[in-house]
C-alpha positions as semicolon CSV with decimal commas, in nm:
position;residue;x (nm);y (nm);z (nm)
1;M;2,526;-0,599;0,739
2;K;2,463;-0,307;0,508
3;P;2,770;-0,076;0,481
4;Y;2,613;0,252;0,589
5;S;2,812;0,565;0,512
6;L;2,601;0,798;0,729
7;V;2,406;0,746;1,052
8;L;2,152;1,005;1,165
9;F;1,978;1,010;1,502
10;D;1,673;1,167;1,654
11;L;1,763;1,329;1,988
12;D;1,498;1,295;2,261
13;G;1,406;0,934;2,326
14;T;1,685;0,803;2,103
15;V;2,014;0,957;2,215
16;A;1,893;1,150;2,520
17;D;1,652;1,027;2,784
18;T;1,472;1,355;2,859
19;E;1,128;1,220;2,933
20;L;1,132;1,322;3,297
21;V;1,245;1,672;3,201
22;M;0,948;1,712;2,969
23;V;0,703;1,566;3,219
24;Q;0,823;1,784;3,507
25;T;0,815;2,099;3,294
26;T;0,469;2,025;3,159
27;I;0,333;1,965;3,508
28;S;0,466;2,304;3,617
29;F;0,297;2,466;3,314
30;I;-0,034;2,294;3,382
31;E;-0,023;2,419;3,740
32;R;0,034;2,773;3,613
33;Y;-0,175;2,798;3,295
34;A;-0,444;2,528;3,332
35;P;-0,475;2,439;3,703
36;N;-0,815;2,275;3,654
37;R;-0,693;2,041;3,381
38;K;-0,673;1,672;3,471
39;T;-0,387;1,491;3,299
40;T;-0,279;1,127;3,303
41;L;0,076;0,996;3,295
42;N;0,013;0,846;2,952
43;E;-0,080;1,191;2,820
44;L;0,235;1,341;2,966
45;I;0,451;1,072;2,807
46;K;0,322;1,174;2,464
47;I;0,494;1,511;2,488
48;S;0,834;1,388;2,367
49;G;0,714;1,294;2,018
50;P;0,554;1,590;1,836
51;P;0,708;1,936;1,794
52;L;0,668;2,129;2,119
53;I;0,462;2,407;1,955
54;E;0,194;2,156;1,856
55;T;0,179;2,010;2,206
56;L;0,147;2,355;2,364
57;K;-0,137;2,445;2,127
58;Q;-0,321;2,135;2,239
59;Y;-0,263;2,180;2,612
60;F;-0,301;2,558;2,633
61;P;-0,521;2,674;2,342
62;K;-0,583;3,020;2,492
63;E;-0,212;3,104;2,516
64;D;0,036;3,214;2,248
65;P;0,223;2,887;2,172
66;H;0,537;3,066;2,054
67;Q;0,566;3,265;2,374
68;L;0,494;2,952;2,576
69;A;0,764;2,762;2,387
70;K;1,022;3,020;2,494
71;A;0,904;3,004;2,855
72;F;0,896;2,623;2,840
73;A;1,258;2,610;2,728
74;I;1,365;2,836;3,014
75;K;1,173;2,634;3,272
76;A;1,298;2,302;3,136
77;R;1,658;2,405;3,196
78;E;1,592;2,380;3,568
79;F;1,526;2,007;3,529
80;Y;1,790;1,904;3,272
81;P;2,088;1,871;3,509
82;R;1,890;1,643;3,736
83;F;1,688;1,431;3,494
84;A;1,849;1,432;3,145
85;V;2,092;1,148;3,067
86;A;2,235;0,974;2,762
87;F;2,089;0,632;2,695
88;P;2,324;0,346;2,789
89;G;2,520;0,222;2,488
90;I;2,515;0,550;2,294
91;Q;2,878;0,633;2,377
92;S;3,003;0,296;2,254
93;L;2,786;0,315;1,941
94;L;2,928;0,656;1,852
95;A;3,281;0,529;1,919
96;T;3,220;0,242;1,677
97;C;3,099;0,483;1,408
98;K;3,409;0,695;1,459
99;E;3,639;0,393;1,432
100;R;3,472;0,299;1,103
101;H;3,486;0,659;0,974
102;I;3,106;0,679;0,954
103;P;2,982;1,037;1,005
104;V;2,692;1,092;1,245
105;G;2,438;1,368;1,287
106;I;2,126;1,471;1,477
107;V;1,786;1,550;1,320
108;T;1,553;1,681;1,589
109;S;1,231;1,876;1,627
110;K;1,382;2,075;1,915
111;L;1,493;2,435;1,878
112;R;1,867;2,456;1,815
113;I;1,954;2,622;2,144
114;N;1,767;2,349;2,332
115;A;1,919;2,067;2,128
116;L;2,274;2,191;2,190
117;F;2,200;2,239;2,559
118;T;2,066;1,883;2,580
119;L;2,380;1,739;2,419
120;E;2,598;1,939;2,657
121;V;2,411;1,823;2,967
122;I;2,429;1,454;2,870
123;G;2,801;1,475;2,790
124;L;2,779;1,459;2,410
125;K;2,848;1,823;2,327
126;D;3,111;1,746;2,062
127;A;2,986;1,403;1,954
128;F;2,781;1,517;1,654
129;P;2,937;1,743;1,389
130;L;2,593;1,825;1,250
131;V;2,269;1,909;1,430
132;I;1,962;1,981;1,218
133;S;1,702;2,141;1,445
134;L;1,360;2,297;1,413
135;D;1,529;2,627;1,326
136;E;1,682;2,484;1,008
137;V;1,365;2,346;0,846
138;Q;1,037;2,475;0,713
139;K;0,859;2,150;0,796
140;P;0,948;1,933;1,098
141;K;0,919;1,555;1,115
142;P;0,732;1,359;0,988
143;D;0,838;1,565;0,688
144;P;1,180;1,437;0,565
145;E;1,327;1,786;0,511
146;G;1,572;1,764;0,803
147;I;1,694;1,419;0,703
148;L;1,747;1,526;0,343
149;L;1,936;1,838;0,456
150;A;2,171;1,621;0,662
151;I;2,229;1,382;0,372
152;K;2,309;1,677;0,145
153;H;2,546;1,826;0,405
154;F;2,751;1,506;0,423
155;K;2,729;1,453;0,045
156;Q;2,591;1,103;0,092
157;S;2,305;0,914;-0,069
158;P;1,982;0,804;0,099
159;K;2,043;0,439;0,015
160;N;2,358;0,437;0,229
161;T;2,201;0,632;0,514
162;L;2,059;0,494;0,838
163;F;1,814;0,699;1,045
164;V;1,745;0,594;1,405
165;G;1,450;0,731;1,599
166;D;1,190;0,630;1,853
167;T;0,849;0,756;1,740
168;T;0,620;0,730;1,442
169;Y;0,720;1,088;1,354
170;D;1,072;0,950;1,295
171;Y;0,940;0,643;1,118
172;F;0,738;0,837;0,862
173;A;1,014;1,096;0,814
174;G;1,257;0,819;0,727
175;K;1,006;0,656;0,495
176;A;0,932;0,985;0,321
177;A;1,303;1,052;0,260
178;G;1,293;0,774;0,003
179;G;1,590;0,674;-0,210
180;G;1,641;0,349;-0,021
181;L;1,705;0,515;0,316
182;K;1,643;0,272;0,599
183;S;1,466;0,399;0,910
184;Y;1,527;0,188;1,219
185;L;1,312;0,249;1,523
186;A;1,312;0,107;1,872
187;L;0,941;0,044;1,838
188;A;0,735;-0,270;1,834
189;L;0,482;-0,063;1,646
190;A;0,724;-0,009;1,360
191;V;0,771;-0,383;1,322
192;Q;0,396;-0,439;1,318
193;M;0,350;-0,162;1,061
194;E;0,615;-0,319;0,836
195;T;0,496;-0,678;0,865
196;G;0,128;-0,662;0,946
197;L;0,191;-0,934;1,202
198;D;0,003;-0,963;1,527
199;L;0,294;-0,998;1,768
200;G;0,070;-1,110;2,052
201;L;0,232;-0,882;2,305
202;G;-0,089;-0,791;2,485
203;P;-0,224;-0,462;2,616
204;S;0,084;-0,376;2,822
205;L;0,264;-0,285;2,501
206;V;0,006;-0,031;2,392
207;R;-0,052;0,143;2,723
208;N;0,113;0,451;2,569
209;H;-0,028;0,608;2,254
210;V;0,093;0,506;1,911
211;A;0,342;0,793;1,875
212;Y;0,543;0,687;2,178
213;L;0,590;0,314;2,219
214;D;0,924;0,230;2,372
215;W;0,901;-0,145;2,333
216;E;1,226;-0,208;2,516
217;W;1,074;-0,066;2,831
218;D;0,734;-0,227;2,785
219;V;0,845;-0,559;2,649
220;G;1,169;-0,582;2,843
221;Q;0,990;-0,528;3,170
222;H;0,652;-0,688;3,110
223;A;0,648;-0,931;2,820
224;T;0,858;-1,123;2,569
225;R;1,154;-0,980;2,377
226;L;1,070;-0,924;2,014
227;D;1,370;-1,119;1,891
228;T;1,218;-1,435;2,037
229;L;0,902;-1,371;1,836
230;I;1,072;-1,261;1,513
231;P;1,421;-1,421;1,498
232;P;1,698;-1,266;1,283
233;D;1,647;-1,499;0,984
234;Q;1,276;-1,420;0,978
235;Q;1,349;-1,049;1,012
236;K;1,560;-1,075;0,697
237;E;1,278;-1,250;0,511
238;L;1,030;-0,984;0,618
239;N;1,274;-0,702;0,537
240;V;1,253;-0,555;0,889
241;S;1,511;-0,490;1,157
242;I;1,459;-0,478;1,532
243;V;1,684;-0,234;1,716
244;Y;1,770;-0,289;2,082
245;R;1,904;-0,027;2,318
246;D;2,184;-0,153;2,537
247;W;2,004;-0,130;2,871
248;E;2,219;-0,194;3,176
């Protein structure tokens, strides 16, 4: 296993399961600002990937997205205590990093106040000594600026850095960081992009759009685990890694 000296995480969808928070808040905004709009569940699931400003522009083009973003953050706080949780296995993973003296950080497209609030609600308020948020960058993911800022902060090198995310925004940000940085994603899509292989997982895998494919949910519930299709020795040959969340 590669001896990483720094591990960076995306927040929503990677460390924090906030999907229901985003969905509930968006529904309330649609009811208020676009009551005649028809929206599918798959469209709502897409919200967690891109920066919120971009999503609000798309959903509510007649409104000021910056003002909406502030209102969205306030409304979302009503749902966080009920629906936001840390993904199973995150606590033990962070404990392992601490035991091995590997620093960890967050690189997220959320505003700083919202990112810190999320970590507090899910019980990880003091788990990450560094949080790079939308406030700290000129260009959000998929631009690598946030990742590179974190690497500079910890005085590490990209080749010894691991970035873990869950969307193609994370994937391309990690790729763009360069310098040998490895971007691991919990995405079947990422494996297919790396290998060009047809994994034969069927339409259930791609029921969500390409920027939000949580293969552990899709495949774990409906199809075959990826490690049975691409075993560890073949992963090594193909220079890809498949990351599994520790679902309970």
